[in-house]
CSV table of C-alpha atoms and ligand atoms in Angstrom, one decimal:
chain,number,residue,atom,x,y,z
A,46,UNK,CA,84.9,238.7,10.9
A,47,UNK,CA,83.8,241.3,13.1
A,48,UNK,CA,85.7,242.4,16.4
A,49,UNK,CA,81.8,242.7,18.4
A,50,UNK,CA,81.7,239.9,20.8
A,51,UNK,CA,79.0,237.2,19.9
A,52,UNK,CA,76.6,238.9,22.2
A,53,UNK,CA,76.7,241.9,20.9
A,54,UNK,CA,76.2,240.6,17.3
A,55,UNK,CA,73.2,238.5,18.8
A,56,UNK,CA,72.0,241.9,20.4
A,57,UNK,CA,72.4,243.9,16.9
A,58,UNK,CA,70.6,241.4,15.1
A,59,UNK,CA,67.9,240.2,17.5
A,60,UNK,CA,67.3,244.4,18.0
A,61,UNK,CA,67.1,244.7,14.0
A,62,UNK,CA,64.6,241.4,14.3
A,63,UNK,CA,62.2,242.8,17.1
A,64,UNK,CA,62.1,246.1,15.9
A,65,UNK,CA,61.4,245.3,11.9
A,66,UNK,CA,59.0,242.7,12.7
A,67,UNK,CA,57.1,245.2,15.4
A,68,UNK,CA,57.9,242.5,17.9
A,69,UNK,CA,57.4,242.8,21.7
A,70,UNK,CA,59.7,241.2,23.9
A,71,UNK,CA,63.5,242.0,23.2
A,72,UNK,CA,64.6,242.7,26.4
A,73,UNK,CA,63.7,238.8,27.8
A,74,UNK,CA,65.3,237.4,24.7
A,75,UNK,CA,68.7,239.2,24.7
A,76,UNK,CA,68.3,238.0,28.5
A,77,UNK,CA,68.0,234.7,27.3
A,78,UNK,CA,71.1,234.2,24.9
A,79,UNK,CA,73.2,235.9,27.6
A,80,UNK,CA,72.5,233.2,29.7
A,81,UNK,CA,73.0,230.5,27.0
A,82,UNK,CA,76.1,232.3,26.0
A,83,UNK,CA,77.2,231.9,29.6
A,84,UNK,CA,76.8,228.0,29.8
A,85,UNK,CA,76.8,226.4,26.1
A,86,UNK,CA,79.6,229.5,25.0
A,87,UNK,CA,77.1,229.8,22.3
A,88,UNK,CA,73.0,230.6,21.4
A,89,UNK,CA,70.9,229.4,19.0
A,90,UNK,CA,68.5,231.4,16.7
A,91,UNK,CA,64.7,230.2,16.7
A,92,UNK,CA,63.3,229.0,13.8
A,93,UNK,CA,61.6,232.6,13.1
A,94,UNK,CA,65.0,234.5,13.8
A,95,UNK,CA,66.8,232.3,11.2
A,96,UNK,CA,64.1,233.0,8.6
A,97,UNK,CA,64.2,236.9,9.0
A,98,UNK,CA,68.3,236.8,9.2
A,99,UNK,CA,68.1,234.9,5.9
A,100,UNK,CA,66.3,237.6,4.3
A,101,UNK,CA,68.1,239.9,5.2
A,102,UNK,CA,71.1,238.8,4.4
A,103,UNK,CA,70.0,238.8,1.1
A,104,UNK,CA,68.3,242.1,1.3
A,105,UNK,CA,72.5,243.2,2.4
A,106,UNK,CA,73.8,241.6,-0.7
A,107,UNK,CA,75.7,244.2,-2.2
A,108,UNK,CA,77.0,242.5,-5.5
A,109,UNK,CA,73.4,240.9,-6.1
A,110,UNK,CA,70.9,242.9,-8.4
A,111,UNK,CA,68.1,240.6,-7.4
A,112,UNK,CA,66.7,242.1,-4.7
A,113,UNK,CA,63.7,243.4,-4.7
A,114,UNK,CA,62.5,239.7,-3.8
A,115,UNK,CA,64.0,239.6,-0.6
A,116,UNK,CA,61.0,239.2,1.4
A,117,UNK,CA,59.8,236.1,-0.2
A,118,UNK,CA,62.9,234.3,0.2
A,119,UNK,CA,61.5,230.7,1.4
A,120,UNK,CA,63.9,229.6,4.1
A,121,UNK,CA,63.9,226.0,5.0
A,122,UNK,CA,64.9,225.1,8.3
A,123,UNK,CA,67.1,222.2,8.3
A,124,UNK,CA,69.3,221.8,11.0
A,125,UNK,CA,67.9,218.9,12.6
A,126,UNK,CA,68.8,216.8,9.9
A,127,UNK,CA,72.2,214.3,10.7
A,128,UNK,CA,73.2,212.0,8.0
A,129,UNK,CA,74.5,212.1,4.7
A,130,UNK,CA,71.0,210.3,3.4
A,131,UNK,CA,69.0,212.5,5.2
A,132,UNK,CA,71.0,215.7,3.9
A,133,UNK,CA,71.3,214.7,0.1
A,134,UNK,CA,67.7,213.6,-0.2
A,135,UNK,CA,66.6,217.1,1.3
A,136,UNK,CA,69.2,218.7,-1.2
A,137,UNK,CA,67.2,217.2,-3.8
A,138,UNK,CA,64.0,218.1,-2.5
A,139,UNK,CA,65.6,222.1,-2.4
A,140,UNK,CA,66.5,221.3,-5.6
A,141,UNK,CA,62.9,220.2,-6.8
A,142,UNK,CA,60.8,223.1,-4.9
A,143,UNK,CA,62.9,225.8,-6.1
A,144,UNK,CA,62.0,224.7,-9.8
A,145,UNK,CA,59.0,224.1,-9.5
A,146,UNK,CA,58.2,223.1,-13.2
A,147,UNK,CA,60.5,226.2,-14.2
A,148,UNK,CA,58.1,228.7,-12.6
A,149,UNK,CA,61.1,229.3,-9.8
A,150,UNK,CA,60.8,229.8,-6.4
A,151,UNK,CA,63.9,231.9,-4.4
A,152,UNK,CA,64.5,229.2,-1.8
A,153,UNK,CA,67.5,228.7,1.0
A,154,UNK,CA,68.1,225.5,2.8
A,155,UNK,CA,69.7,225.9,6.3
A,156,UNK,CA,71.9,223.2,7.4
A,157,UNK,CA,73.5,222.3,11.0
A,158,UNK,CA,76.2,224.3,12.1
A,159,UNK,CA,79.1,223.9,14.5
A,160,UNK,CA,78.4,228.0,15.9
A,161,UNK,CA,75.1,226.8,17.3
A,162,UNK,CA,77.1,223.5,18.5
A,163,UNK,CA,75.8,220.8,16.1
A,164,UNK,CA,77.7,218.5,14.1
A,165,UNK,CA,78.3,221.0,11.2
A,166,UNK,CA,77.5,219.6,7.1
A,167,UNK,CA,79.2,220.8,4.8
A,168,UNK,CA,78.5,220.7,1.0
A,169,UNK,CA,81.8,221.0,-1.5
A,170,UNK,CA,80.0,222.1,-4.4
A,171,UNK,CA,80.1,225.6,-5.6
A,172,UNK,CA,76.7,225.1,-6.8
A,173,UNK,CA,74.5,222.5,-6.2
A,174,UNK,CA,73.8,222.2,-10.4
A,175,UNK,CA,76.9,222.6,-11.7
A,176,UNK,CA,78.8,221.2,-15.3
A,177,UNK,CA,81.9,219.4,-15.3
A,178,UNK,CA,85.1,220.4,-16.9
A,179,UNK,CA,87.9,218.3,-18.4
A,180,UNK,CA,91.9,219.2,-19.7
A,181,UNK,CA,91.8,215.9,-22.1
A,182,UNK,CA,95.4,215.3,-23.9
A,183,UNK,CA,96.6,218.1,-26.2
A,184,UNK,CA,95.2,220.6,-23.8
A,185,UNK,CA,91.8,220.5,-25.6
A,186,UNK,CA,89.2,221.6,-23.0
A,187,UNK,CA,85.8,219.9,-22.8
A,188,UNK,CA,82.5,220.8,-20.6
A,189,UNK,CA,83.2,224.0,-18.6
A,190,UNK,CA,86.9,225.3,-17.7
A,191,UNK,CA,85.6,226.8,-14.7
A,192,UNK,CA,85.0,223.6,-13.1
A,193,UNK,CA,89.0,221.8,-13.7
A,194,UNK,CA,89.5,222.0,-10.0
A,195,UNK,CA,86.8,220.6,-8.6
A,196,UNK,CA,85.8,218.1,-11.4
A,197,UNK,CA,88.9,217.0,-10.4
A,198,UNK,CA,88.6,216.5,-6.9
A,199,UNK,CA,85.2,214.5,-7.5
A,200,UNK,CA,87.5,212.2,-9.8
A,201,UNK,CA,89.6,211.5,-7.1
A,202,UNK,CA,86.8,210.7,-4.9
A,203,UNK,CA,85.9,207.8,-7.7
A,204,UNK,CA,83.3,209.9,-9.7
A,205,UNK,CA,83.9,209.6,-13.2
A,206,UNK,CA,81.6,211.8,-15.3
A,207,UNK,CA,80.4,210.6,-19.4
A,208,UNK,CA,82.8,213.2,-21.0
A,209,UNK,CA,80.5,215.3,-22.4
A,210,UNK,CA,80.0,219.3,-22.2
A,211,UNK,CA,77.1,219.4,-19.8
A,212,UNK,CA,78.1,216.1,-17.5
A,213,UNK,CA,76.6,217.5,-14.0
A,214,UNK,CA,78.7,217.1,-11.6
A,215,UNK,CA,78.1,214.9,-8.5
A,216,UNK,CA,77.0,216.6,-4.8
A,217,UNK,CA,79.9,216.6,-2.3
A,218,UNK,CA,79.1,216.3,1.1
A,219,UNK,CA,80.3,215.9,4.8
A,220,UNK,CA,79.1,215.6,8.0
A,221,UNK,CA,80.9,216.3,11.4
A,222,UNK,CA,84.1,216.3,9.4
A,223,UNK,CA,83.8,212.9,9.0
A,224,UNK,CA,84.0,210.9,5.5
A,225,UNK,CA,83.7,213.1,2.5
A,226,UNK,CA,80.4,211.3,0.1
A,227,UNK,CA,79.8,212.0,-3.5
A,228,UNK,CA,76.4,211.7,-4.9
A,229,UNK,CA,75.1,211.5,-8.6
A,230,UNK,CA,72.0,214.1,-8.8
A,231,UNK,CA,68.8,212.6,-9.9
A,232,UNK,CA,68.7,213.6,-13.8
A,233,UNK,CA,65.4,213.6,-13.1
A,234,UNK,CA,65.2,216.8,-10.5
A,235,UNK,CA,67.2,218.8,-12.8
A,236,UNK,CA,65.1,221.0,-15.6
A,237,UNK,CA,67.7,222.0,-18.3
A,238,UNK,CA,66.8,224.1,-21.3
A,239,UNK,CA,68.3,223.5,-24.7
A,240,UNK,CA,69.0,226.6,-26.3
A,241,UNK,CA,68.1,227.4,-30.0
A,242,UNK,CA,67.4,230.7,-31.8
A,243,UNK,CA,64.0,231.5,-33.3
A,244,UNK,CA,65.7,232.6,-36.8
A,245,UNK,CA,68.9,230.8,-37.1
A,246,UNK,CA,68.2,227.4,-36.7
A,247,UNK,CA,72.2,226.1,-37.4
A,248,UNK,CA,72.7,227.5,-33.6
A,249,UNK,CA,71.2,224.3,-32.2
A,250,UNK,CA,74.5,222.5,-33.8
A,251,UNK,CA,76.4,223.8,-30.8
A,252,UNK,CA,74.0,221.8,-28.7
A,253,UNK,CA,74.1,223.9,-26.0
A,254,UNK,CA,72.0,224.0,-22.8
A,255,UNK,CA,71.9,225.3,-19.6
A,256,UNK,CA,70.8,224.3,-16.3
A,257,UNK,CA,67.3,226.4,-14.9
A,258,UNK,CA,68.5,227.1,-11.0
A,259,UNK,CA,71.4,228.6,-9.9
A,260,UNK,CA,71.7,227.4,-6.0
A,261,UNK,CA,74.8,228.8,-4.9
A,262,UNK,CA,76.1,226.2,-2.1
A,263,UNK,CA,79.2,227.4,-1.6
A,264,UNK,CA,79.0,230.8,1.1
A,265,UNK,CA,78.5,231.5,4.7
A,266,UNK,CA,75.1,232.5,5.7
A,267,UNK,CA,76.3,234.8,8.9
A,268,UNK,CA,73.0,235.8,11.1
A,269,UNK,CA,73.8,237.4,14.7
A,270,UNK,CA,77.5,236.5,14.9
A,271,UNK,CA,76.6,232.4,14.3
A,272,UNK,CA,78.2,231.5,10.8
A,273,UNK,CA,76.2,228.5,8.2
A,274,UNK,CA,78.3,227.4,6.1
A,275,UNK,CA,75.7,225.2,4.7
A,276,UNK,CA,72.9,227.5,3.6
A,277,UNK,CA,72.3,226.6,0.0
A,278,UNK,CA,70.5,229.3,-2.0
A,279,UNK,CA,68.5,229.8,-5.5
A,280,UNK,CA,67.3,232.8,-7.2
A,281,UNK,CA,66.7,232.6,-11.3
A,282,UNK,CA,68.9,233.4,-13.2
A,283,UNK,CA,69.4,236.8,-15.4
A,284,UNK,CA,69.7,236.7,-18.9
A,285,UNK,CA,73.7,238.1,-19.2
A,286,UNK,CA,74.8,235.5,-16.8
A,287,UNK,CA,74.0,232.4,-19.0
A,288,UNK,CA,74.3,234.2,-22.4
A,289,UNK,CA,77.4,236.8,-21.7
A,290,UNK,CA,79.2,235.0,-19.4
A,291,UNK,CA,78.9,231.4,-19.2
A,292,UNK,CA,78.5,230.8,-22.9
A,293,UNK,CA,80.6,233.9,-24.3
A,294,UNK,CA,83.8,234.2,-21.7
A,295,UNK,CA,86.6,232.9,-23.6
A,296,UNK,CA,87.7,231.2,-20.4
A,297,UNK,CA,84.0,229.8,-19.9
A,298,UNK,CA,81.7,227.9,-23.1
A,299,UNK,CA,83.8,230.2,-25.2
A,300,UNK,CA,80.9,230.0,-28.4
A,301,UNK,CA,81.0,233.6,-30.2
A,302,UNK,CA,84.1,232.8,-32.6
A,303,UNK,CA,82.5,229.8,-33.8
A,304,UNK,CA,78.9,231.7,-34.3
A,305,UNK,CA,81.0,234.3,-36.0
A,306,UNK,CA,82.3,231.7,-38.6
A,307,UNK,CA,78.8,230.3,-38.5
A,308,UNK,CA,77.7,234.1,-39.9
A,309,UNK,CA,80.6,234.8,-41.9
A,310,UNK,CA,82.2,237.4,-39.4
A,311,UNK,CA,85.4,237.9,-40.0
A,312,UNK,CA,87.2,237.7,-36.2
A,313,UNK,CA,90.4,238.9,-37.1
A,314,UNK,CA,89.3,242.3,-37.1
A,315,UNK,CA,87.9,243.5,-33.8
A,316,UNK,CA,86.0,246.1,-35.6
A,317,UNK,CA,84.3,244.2,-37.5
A,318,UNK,CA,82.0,244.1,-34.3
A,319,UNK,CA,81.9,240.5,-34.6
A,320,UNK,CA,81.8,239.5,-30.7
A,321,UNK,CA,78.5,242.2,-30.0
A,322,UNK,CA,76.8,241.0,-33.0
A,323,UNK,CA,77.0,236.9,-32.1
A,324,UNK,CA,76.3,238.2,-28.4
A,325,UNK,CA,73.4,239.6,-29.2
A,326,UNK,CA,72.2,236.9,-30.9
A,327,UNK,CA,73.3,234.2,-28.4
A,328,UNK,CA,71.5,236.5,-25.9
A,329,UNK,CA,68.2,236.5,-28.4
A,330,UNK,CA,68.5,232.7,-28.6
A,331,UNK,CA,68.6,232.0,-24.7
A,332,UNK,CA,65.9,234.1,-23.8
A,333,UNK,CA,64.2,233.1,-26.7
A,334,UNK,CA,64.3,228.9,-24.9
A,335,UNK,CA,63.7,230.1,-21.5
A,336,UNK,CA,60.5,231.7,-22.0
A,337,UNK,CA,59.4,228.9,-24.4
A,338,UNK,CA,60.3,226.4,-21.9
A,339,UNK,CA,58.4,228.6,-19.1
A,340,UNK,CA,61.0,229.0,-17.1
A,341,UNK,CA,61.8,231.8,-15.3
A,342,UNK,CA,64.6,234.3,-16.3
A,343,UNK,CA,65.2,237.8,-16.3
A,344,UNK,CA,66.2,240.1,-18.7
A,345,UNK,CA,69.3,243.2,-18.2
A,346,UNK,CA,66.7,245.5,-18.7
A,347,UNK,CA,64.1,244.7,-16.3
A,348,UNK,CA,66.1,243.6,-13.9
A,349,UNK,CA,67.8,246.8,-14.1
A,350,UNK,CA,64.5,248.2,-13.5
A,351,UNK,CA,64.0,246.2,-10.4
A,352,UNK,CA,67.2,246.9,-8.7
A,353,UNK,CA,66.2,250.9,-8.9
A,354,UNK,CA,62.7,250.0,-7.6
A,355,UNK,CA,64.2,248.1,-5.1
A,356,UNK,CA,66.3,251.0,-4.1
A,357,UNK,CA,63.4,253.3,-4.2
A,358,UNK,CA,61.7,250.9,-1.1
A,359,UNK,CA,64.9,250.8,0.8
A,360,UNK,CA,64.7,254.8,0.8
A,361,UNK,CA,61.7,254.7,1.7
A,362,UNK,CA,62.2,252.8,4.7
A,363,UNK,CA,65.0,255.1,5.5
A,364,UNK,CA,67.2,252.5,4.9
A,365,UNK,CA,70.5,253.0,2.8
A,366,UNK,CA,71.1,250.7,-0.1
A,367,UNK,CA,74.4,249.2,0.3
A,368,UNK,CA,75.8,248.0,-3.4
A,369,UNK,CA,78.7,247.1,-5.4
A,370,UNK,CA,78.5,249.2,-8.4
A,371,UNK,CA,81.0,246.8,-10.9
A,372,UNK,CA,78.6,243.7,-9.7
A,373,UNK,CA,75.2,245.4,-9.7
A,374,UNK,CA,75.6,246.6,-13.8
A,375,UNK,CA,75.3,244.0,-16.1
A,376,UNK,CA,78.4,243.4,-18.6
A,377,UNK,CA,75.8,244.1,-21.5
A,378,UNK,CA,74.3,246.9,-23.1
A,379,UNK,CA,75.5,248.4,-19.7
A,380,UNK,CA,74.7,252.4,-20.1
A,381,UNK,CA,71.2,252.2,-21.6
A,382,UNK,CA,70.4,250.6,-18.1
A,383,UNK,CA,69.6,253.1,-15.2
A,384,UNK,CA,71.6,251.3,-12.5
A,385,UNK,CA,75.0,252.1,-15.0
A,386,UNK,CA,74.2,256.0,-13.9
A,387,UNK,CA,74.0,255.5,-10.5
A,388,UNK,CA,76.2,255.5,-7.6
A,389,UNK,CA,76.0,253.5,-3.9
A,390,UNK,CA,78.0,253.2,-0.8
A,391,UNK,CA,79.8,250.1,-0.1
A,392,UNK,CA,79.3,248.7,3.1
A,393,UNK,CA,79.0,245.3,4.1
A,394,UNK,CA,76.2,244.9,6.5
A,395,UNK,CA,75.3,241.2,9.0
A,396,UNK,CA,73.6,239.2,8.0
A,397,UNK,CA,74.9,238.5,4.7
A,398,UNK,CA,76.7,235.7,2.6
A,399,UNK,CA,80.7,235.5,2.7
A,400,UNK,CA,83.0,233.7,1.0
A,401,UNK,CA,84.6,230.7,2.9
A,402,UNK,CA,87.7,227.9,1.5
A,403,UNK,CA,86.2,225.0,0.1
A,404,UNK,CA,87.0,222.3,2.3
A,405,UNK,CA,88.5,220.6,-0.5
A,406,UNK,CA,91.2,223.8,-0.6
A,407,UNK,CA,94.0,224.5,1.1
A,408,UNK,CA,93.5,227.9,2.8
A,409,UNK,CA,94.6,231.0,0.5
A,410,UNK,CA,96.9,234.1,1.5
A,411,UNK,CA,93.9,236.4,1.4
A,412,UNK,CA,91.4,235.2,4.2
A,413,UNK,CA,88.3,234.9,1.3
A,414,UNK,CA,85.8,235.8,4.7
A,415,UNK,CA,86.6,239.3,4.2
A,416,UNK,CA,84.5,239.6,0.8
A,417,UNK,CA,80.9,239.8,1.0
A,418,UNK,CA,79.5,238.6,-2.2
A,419,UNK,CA,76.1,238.2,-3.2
A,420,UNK,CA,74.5,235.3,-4.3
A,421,UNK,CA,72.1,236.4,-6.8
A,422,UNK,CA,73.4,238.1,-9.2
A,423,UNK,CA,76.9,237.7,-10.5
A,424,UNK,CA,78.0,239.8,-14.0
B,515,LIG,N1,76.5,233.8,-12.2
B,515,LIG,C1,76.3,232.5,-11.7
B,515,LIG,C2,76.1,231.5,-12.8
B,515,LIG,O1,76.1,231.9,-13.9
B,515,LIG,C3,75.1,232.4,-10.8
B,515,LIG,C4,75.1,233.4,-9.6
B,515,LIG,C5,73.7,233.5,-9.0
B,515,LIG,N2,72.8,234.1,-10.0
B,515,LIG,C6,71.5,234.3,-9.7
B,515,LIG,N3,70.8,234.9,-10.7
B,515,LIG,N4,70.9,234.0,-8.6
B,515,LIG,O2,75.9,230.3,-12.6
């Protein structure tokens, strides 16, 4: 939250807008949302404003890795769309254009928002693809433990999911604070990939799979002091994400000690290097199906690669490259990659995505607005 007065976020931004973009005309624009300010108590951003504050607010992102891309971030402008119907069938639409086949496109969906004085949407989900997670009896967990909470929630809304490890979970949404509506995704928008390994074919037994687009739905685009809470956004996803995280957290998929028994590892000594050996493979075998399957993923290394390119551009510009160092190196193979030996300031620069309490959450002690987090990347 910032102590500026709306119009002086407006000015910062639109200043940033006109002079990036080599734009004439400031001067009768900043004279215009003073005005608005004056009789709505708030302004609205034009269709071209939104797009550029989208950008950058992913070209702020100080935890995401990612972006080098910025610029061709599609935005879609949304916020003339009004009902539930409307919103979830445009969802899936976002949903369909960013995969495009698996050849994925960066894409962010822009939905109405109370700041500009419309009835705001809100979506629930943390991402718009997302597994369920259940506690069945004798505390055995099934599907993905970081989604108890919320699969929750959605079974007390009357969703009731097939019980296996990949169930997706249903899109959540509200309009105007009115009635909250669940909605099953099409199975037939959502492009999985089953993962295998080239040389150990007994992997496939764990019949795992993962889903090709991560659209985080969850964060506040902020753009010019106007917050959007309902700004859905995809990038692809990077290669330690999936493999490291998702699958080999013990609190997540949890799979290394059962490839270790699979390979005769024994885990009861740690030095036995059992968990970087079944990593590695595990990382082999999803990289391995997404570049079968054509669809787009990145590995440590080149995104690593990216990110320093990417910082080579922002200097360039003269601009200073704001980044979370413990977010921006991966959680593999971490010092052969150039971004491990490197150092950033810290900053967190508007526009940019914020956390914000699920609506579906009672409010916590630390106000989560205060943490900027980005989006495309998360290690
Ligand atoms: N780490 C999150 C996940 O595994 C996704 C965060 C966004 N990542 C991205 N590459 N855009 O689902």
């Amino acid at each position: 939250m910032s102590s500026l007065s709306l119009f002086e976020q407006a000015s910062d931004f639109l200043s940033q807008y006109y002079e990036e973009t080599e734009q004439e005309g400031l001067s009768i624009r900043l004279e215009g949302v003073k005005q608005e300010i004056a009789i709505r108590g708030t302004y609205r951003l034009s269709e071209e404003e939104l797009v550029f504050g989208a950008k950058l607010a992913w070209r702020n992102s100080n935890r995401c890795m990612g972006r080098l891309f910025w610029k061709s971030l599609k935005v879609r402008d949304r916020r003339n769309l009004r009902t539930v119907e409307e919103i979830s069938a445009d969802t899936f639409t976002h949903i369909d254009y960013a995969t495009n086949g698996g050849k994925i496109r960066s894409t962010l969906t822009v939905y109405a928002s109370a700041d500009e004085g419309d009835p705001e949407v809100r979506i629930f989900n943390k991402q718009l693809l997302r597994y369920a997670g259940y506690q069945k009896s004798q505390g055995e967990l099934v599907g993905d433990p970081d989604s108890l909470p919320f699969t929750r929630y959605c079974e007390s809304l009357g969703w009731s999911g097939k019980g296996t490890p990949f169930d997706l979970l249903p899109l959540v949404l509200q309009v105007d604070k009115g009635p909250v509506h669940w909605i099953d995704i099409p199975e037939e928008k959502v492009l999985s990939v089953p993962i295998v390994h080239p040389e150990h074919p007994w992997l496939a037994e764990a019949k795992l799979q993962w889903y090709a687009v991560p659209v985080i739905s969850d964060m506040r685009l902020e753009i010019g002091g106007l917050s959007f809470p309902c700004a859905p956004f995809n990038g692809w996803y990077m290669l330690t994400e999936i493999a490291a995280r998702n699958f080999g957290d013990a609190k997540r998929y949890n799979v290394l000690p059962w490839m270790a028994k699979k390979l005769k590892l024994s885990t009861r000594n740690a030095a036995s290097l059992w968990k970087d050996k079944t990593l590695l493979l595990l990382q082999e075998a999803v990289l391995f199906s997404f570049q079968q399957q054509g669809v787009t993923l990145v590995d440590h290394h080149t995104a690593s690669e990216q990110f320093m390119e990417f910082c080579k551009r922002e200097e360039s510009k003269g601009r200073e490259v704001q980044a979370a160092w413990d977010w921006i190196v991966p959680p593999s193979s971490a010092s052969t990659l150039e971004v491990f030996h490197q150092q950033w300031k810290n900053q967190v620069l508007s526009p940019n995505f914020f956390y914000q309490t699920p609506p579906w959450q009672r409010p916590q002690k630390t106000p989560p607005e205060l943490v900027s987090k980005c989006p495309f990347s998360s290690n």
